[in-house]
Structures are given as structure tokens and as C-alpha cells.
Tab-separated table of C-alpha atoms in Angstrom:
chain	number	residue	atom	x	y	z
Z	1	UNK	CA	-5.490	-19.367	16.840
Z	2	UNK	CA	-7.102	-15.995	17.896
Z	3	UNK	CA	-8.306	-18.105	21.156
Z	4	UNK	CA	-4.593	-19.641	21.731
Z	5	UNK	CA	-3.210	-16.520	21.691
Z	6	UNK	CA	-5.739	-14.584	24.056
Z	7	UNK	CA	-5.116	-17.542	26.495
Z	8	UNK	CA	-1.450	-17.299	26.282
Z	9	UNK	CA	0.597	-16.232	29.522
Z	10	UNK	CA	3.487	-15.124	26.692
Z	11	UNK	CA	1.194	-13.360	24.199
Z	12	UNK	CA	-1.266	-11.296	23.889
Z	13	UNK	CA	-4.258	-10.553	21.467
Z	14	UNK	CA	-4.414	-6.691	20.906
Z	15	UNK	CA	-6.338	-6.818	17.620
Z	16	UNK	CA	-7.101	-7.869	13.820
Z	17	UNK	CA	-5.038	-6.230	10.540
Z	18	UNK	CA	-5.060	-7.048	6.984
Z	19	UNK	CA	-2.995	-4.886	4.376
Z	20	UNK	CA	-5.664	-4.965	0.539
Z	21	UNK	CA	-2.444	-5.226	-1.672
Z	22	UNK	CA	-4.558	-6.766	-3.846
Z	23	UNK	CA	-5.545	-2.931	-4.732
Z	24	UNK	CA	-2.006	-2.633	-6.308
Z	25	UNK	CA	-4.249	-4.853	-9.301
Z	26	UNK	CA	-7.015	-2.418	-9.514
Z	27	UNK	CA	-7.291	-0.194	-12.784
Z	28	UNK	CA	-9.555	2.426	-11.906
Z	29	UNK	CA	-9.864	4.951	-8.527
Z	30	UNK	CA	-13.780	3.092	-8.352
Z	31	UNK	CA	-12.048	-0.029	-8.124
Z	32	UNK	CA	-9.942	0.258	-5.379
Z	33	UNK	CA	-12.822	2.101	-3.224
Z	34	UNK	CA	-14.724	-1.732	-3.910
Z	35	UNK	CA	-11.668	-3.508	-2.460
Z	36	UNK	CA	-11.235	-0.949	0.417
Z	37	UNK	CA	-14.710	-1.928	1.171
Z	38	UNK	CA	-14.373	-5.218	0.899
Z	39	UNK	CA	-11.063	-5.116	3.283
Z	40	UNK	CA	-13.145	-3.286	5.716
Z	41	UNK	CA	-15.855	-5.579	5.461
Z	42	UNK	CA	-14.231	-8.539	6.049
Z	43	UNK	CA	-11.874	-7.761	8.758
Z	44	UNK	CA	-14.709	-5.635	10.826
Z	45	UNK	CA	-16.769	-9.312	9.898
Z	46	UNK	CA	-14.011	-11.032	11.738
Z	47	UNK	CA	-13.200	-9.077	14.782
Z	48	UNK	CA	-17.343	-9.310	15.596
Z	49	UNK	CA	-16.985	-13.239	15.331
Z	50	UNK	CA	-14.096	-12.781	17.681
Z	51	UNK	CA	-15.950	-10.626	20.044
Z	52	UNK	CA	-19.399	-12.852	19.844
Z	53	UNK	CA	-16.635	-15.542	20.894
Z	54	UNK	CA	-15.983	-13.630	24.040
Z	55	UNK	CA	-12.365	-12.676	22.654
Z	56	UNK	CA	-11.409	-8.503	23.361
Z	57	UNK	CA	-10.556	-7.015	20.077
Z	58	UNK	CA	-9.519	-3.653	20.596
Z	59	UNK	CA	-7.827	-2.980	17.492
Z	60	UNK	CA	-9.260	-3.264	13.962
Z	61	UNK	CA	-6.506	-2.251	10.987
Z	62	UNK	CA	-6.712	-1.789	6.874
Z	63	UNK	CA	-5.256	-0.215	4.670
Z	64	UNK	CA	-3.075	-0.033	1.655
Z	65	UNK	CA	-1.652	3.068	-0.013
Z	66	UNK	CA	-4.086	3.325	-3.237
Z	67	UNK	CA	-7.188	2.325	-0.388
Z	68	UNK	CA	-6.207	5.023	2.378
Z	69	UNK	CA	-5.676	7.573	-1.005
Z	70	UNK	CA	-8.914	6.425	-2.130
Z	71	UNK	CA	-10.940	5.357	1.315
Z	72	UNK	CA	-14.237	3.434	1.351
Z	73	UNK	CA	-17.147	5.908	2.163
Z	74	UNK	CA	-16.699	4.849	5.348
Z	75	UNK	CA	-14.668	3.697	8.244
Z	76	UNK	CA	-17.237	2.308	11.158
Z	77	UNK	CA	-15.852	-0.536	12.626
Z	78	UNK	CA	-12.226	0.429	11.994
Z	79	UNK	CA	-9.991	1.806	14.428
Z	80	UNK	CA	-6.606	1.938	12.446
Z	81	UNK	CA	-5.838	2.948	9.158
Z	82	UNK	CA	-2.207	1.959	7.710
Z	83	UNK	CA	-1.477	4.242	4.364
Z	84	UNK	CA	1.891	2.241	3.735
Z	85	UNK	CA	3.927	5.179	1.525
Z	86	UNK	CA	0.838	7.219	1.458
Z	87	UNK	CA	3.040	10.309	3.335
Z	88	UNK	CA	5.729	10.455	0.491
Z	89	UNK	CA	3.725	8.649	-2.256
Z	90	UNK	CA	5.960	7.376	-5.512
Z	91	UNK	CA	5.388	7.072	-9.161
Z	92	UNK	CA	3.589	3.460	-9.124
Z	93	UNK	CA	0.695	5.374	-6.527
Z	94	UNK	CA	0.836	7.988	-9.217
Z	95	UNK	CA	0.381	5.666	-11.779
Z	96	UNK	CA	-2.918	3.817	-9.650
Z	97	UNK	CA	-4.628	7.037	-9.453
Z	98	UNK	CA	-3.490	7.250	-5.593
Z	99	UNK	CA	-1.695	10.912	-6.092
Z	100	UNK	CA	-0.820	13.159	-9.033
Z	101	UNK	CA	2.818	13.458	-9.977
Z	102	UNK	CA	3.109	16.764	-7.865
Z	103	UNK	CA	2.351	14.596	-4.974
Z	104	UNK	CA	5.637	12.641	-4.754
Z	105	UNK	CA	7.578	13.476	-2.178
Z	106	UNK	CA	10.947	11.866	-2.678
Z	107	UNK	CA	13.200	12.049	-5.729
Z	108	UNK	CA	16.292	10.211	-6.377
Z	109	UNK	CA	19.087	11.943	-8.079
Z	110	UNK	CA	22.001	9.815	-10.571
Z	111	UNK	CA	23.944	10.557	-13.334
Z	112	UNK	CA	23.550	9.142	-16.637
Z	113	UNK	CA	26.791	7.416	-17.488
Z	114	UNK	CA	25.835	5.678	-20.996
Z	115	UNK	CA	23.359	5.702	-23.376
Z	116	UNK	CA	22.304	3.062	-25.325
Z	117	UNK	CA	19.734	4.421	-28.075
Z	118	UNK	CA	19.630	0.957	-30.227
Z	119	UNK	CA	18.773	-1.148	-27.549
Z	120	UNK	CA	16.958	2.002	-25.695
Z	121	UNK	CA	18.634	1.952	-22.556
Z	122	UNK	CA	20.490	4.011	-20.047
Z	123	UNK	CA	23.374	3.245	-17.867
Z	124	UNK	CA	22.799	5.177	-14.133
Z	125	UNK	CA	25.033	5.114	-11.208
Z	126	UNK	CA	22.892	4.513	-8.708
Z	127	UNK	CA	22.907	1.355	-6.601
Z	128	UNK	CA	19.866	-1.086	-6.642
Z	129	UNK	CA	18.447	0.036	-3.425
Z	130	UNK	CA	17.688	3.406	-4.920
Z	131	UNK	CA	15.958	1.509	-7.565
Z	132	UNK	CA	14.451	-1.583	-6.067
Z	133	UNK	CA	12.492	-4.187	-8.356
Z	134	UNK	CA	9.154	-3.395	-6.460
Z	135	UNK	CA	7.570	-1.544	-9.395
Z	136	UNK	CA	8.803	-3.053	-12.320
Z	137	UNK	CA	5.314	-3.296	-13.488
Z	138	UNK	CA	5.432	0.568	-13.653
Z	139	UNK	CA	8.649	0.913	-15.051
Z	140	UNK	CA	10.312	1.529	-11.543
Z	141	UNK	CA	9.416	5.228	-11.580
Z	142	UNK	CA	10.259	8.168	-13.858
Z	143	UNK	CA	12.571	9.730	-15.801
Z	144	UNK	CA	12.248	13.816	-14.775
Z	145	UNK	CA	13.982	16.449	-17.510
């Protein structure tokens, strides 16, 4: 593929990238330094292959949030870094050891419009997009005051 695409007069091979979502799974801050390694690793592997193969690989990307918050001990071999929300951070980073609670940058204000104590539950009006299902796993964020 990489060799299609560097011989392609409509395309044009600038560089390797692979995004270690598979950190979102980690439980602990050592954890995710392991997979950042293992990102870096791999795709710095592959772009040497593709260079031995006579290919130009200028660019070499990783990254994740919880791996650019919590970097391998080093970056040799990697040009690009991609921190996904890493500038505004959210409760689910928080949660993965990526920031502390102070760190999140963006709130999202409602009102409260029912509440449901039996079945614990709260009625907002907000629409889904201020709430979106990425997260569930960590209760979509936080309730603050």
C-alpha cells in the first residue's frame, strides 16, 4: 500500500500515524507510559521498514490524550505528537489519571428540570451533543455543586 501510494501521480506519501486508544483501557498512569511505548515502538519500527524499502517517510505521528499526558520517556524517532483533547482535557482524562479535576477546561452549564430520587435520576435540558455517549464508561462527566 505504502509503495502504491508513493508511486501514485494523485497521492502522495507524507508519513506514518497511529492514535494508542487502546490507552483509554489502561488502569494505572504506569500503564499507559507501556502502551505509549509500545505505540512509539511500533510505528518508528514501521516507518524504518519503509525507509530500508527506499520509501521517504518524513512524518512519524502518536499519540492519544492519556499517552501525550503521560509520554513514554522518550520521543526519538517521532516527529509528531497528537494529544487529541489534551488542551481542554474532560472528566474521563481526569478519571485515567491524564489531568486532575482543576485541569478541565470546559464546563457545560443546564438546568435541572426533574428529579427522580427512587429511580436516582435527573432530568437536564441540555441536548445530546452537550452530553455525547463517548464516556459512558465514566459516567459522561460530573455533576459540579
Amino acid at each position: 500500500l505504502a509503495r502504491s501510494i508513493a508511486d501514485s501521480s494523485t497521492a502522495r506519501l507524507e508519513g506514518v500515524y497511529t492514535h494508542g486508544g487502546h490507552s483509554y483501557g489502561a488502569t494505572s498512569v504506569e500503564e499507559v507510559r507501556r502502551i505509549g511505548e509500545q505505540e512509539r515502538d511500533a510505528v518508528v519500527r514501521f516507518a524504518t521498514a519503509l525507509r530500508a524499502a527506499g520509501l521517504v517517510v518524513e512524518m512519524v505521528g502518536i499519540g492519544s490524550t492519556p499517552t501525550c499526558s503521560n509520554p513514554p520517556e522518550h520521543l526519538t524517532g517521532v516527529t509528531e505528537m497528537h494529544p487529541g483533547n489534551y488542551l481542554y482535557y474532560d472528566v474521563m482524562q481526569a478519571r485515567l489519571g491524564s489531568c486532575r479535576m482543576e485541569d478541565v477546561a470546559v464546563r457545560v452549564c443546564t438546568r435541572i428540570i426533574g428529579k427522580y430520587p427512587k429511580r436516582n435520576l435527573l432530568l437536564i435540558d441540555m441536548g445530546w451533543t452537550g452530553i455525547s455517549a463517548q464516556g459512558k464508561e465514566s459516567g459522561f462527566g460530573a455533576i459540579d455543586g
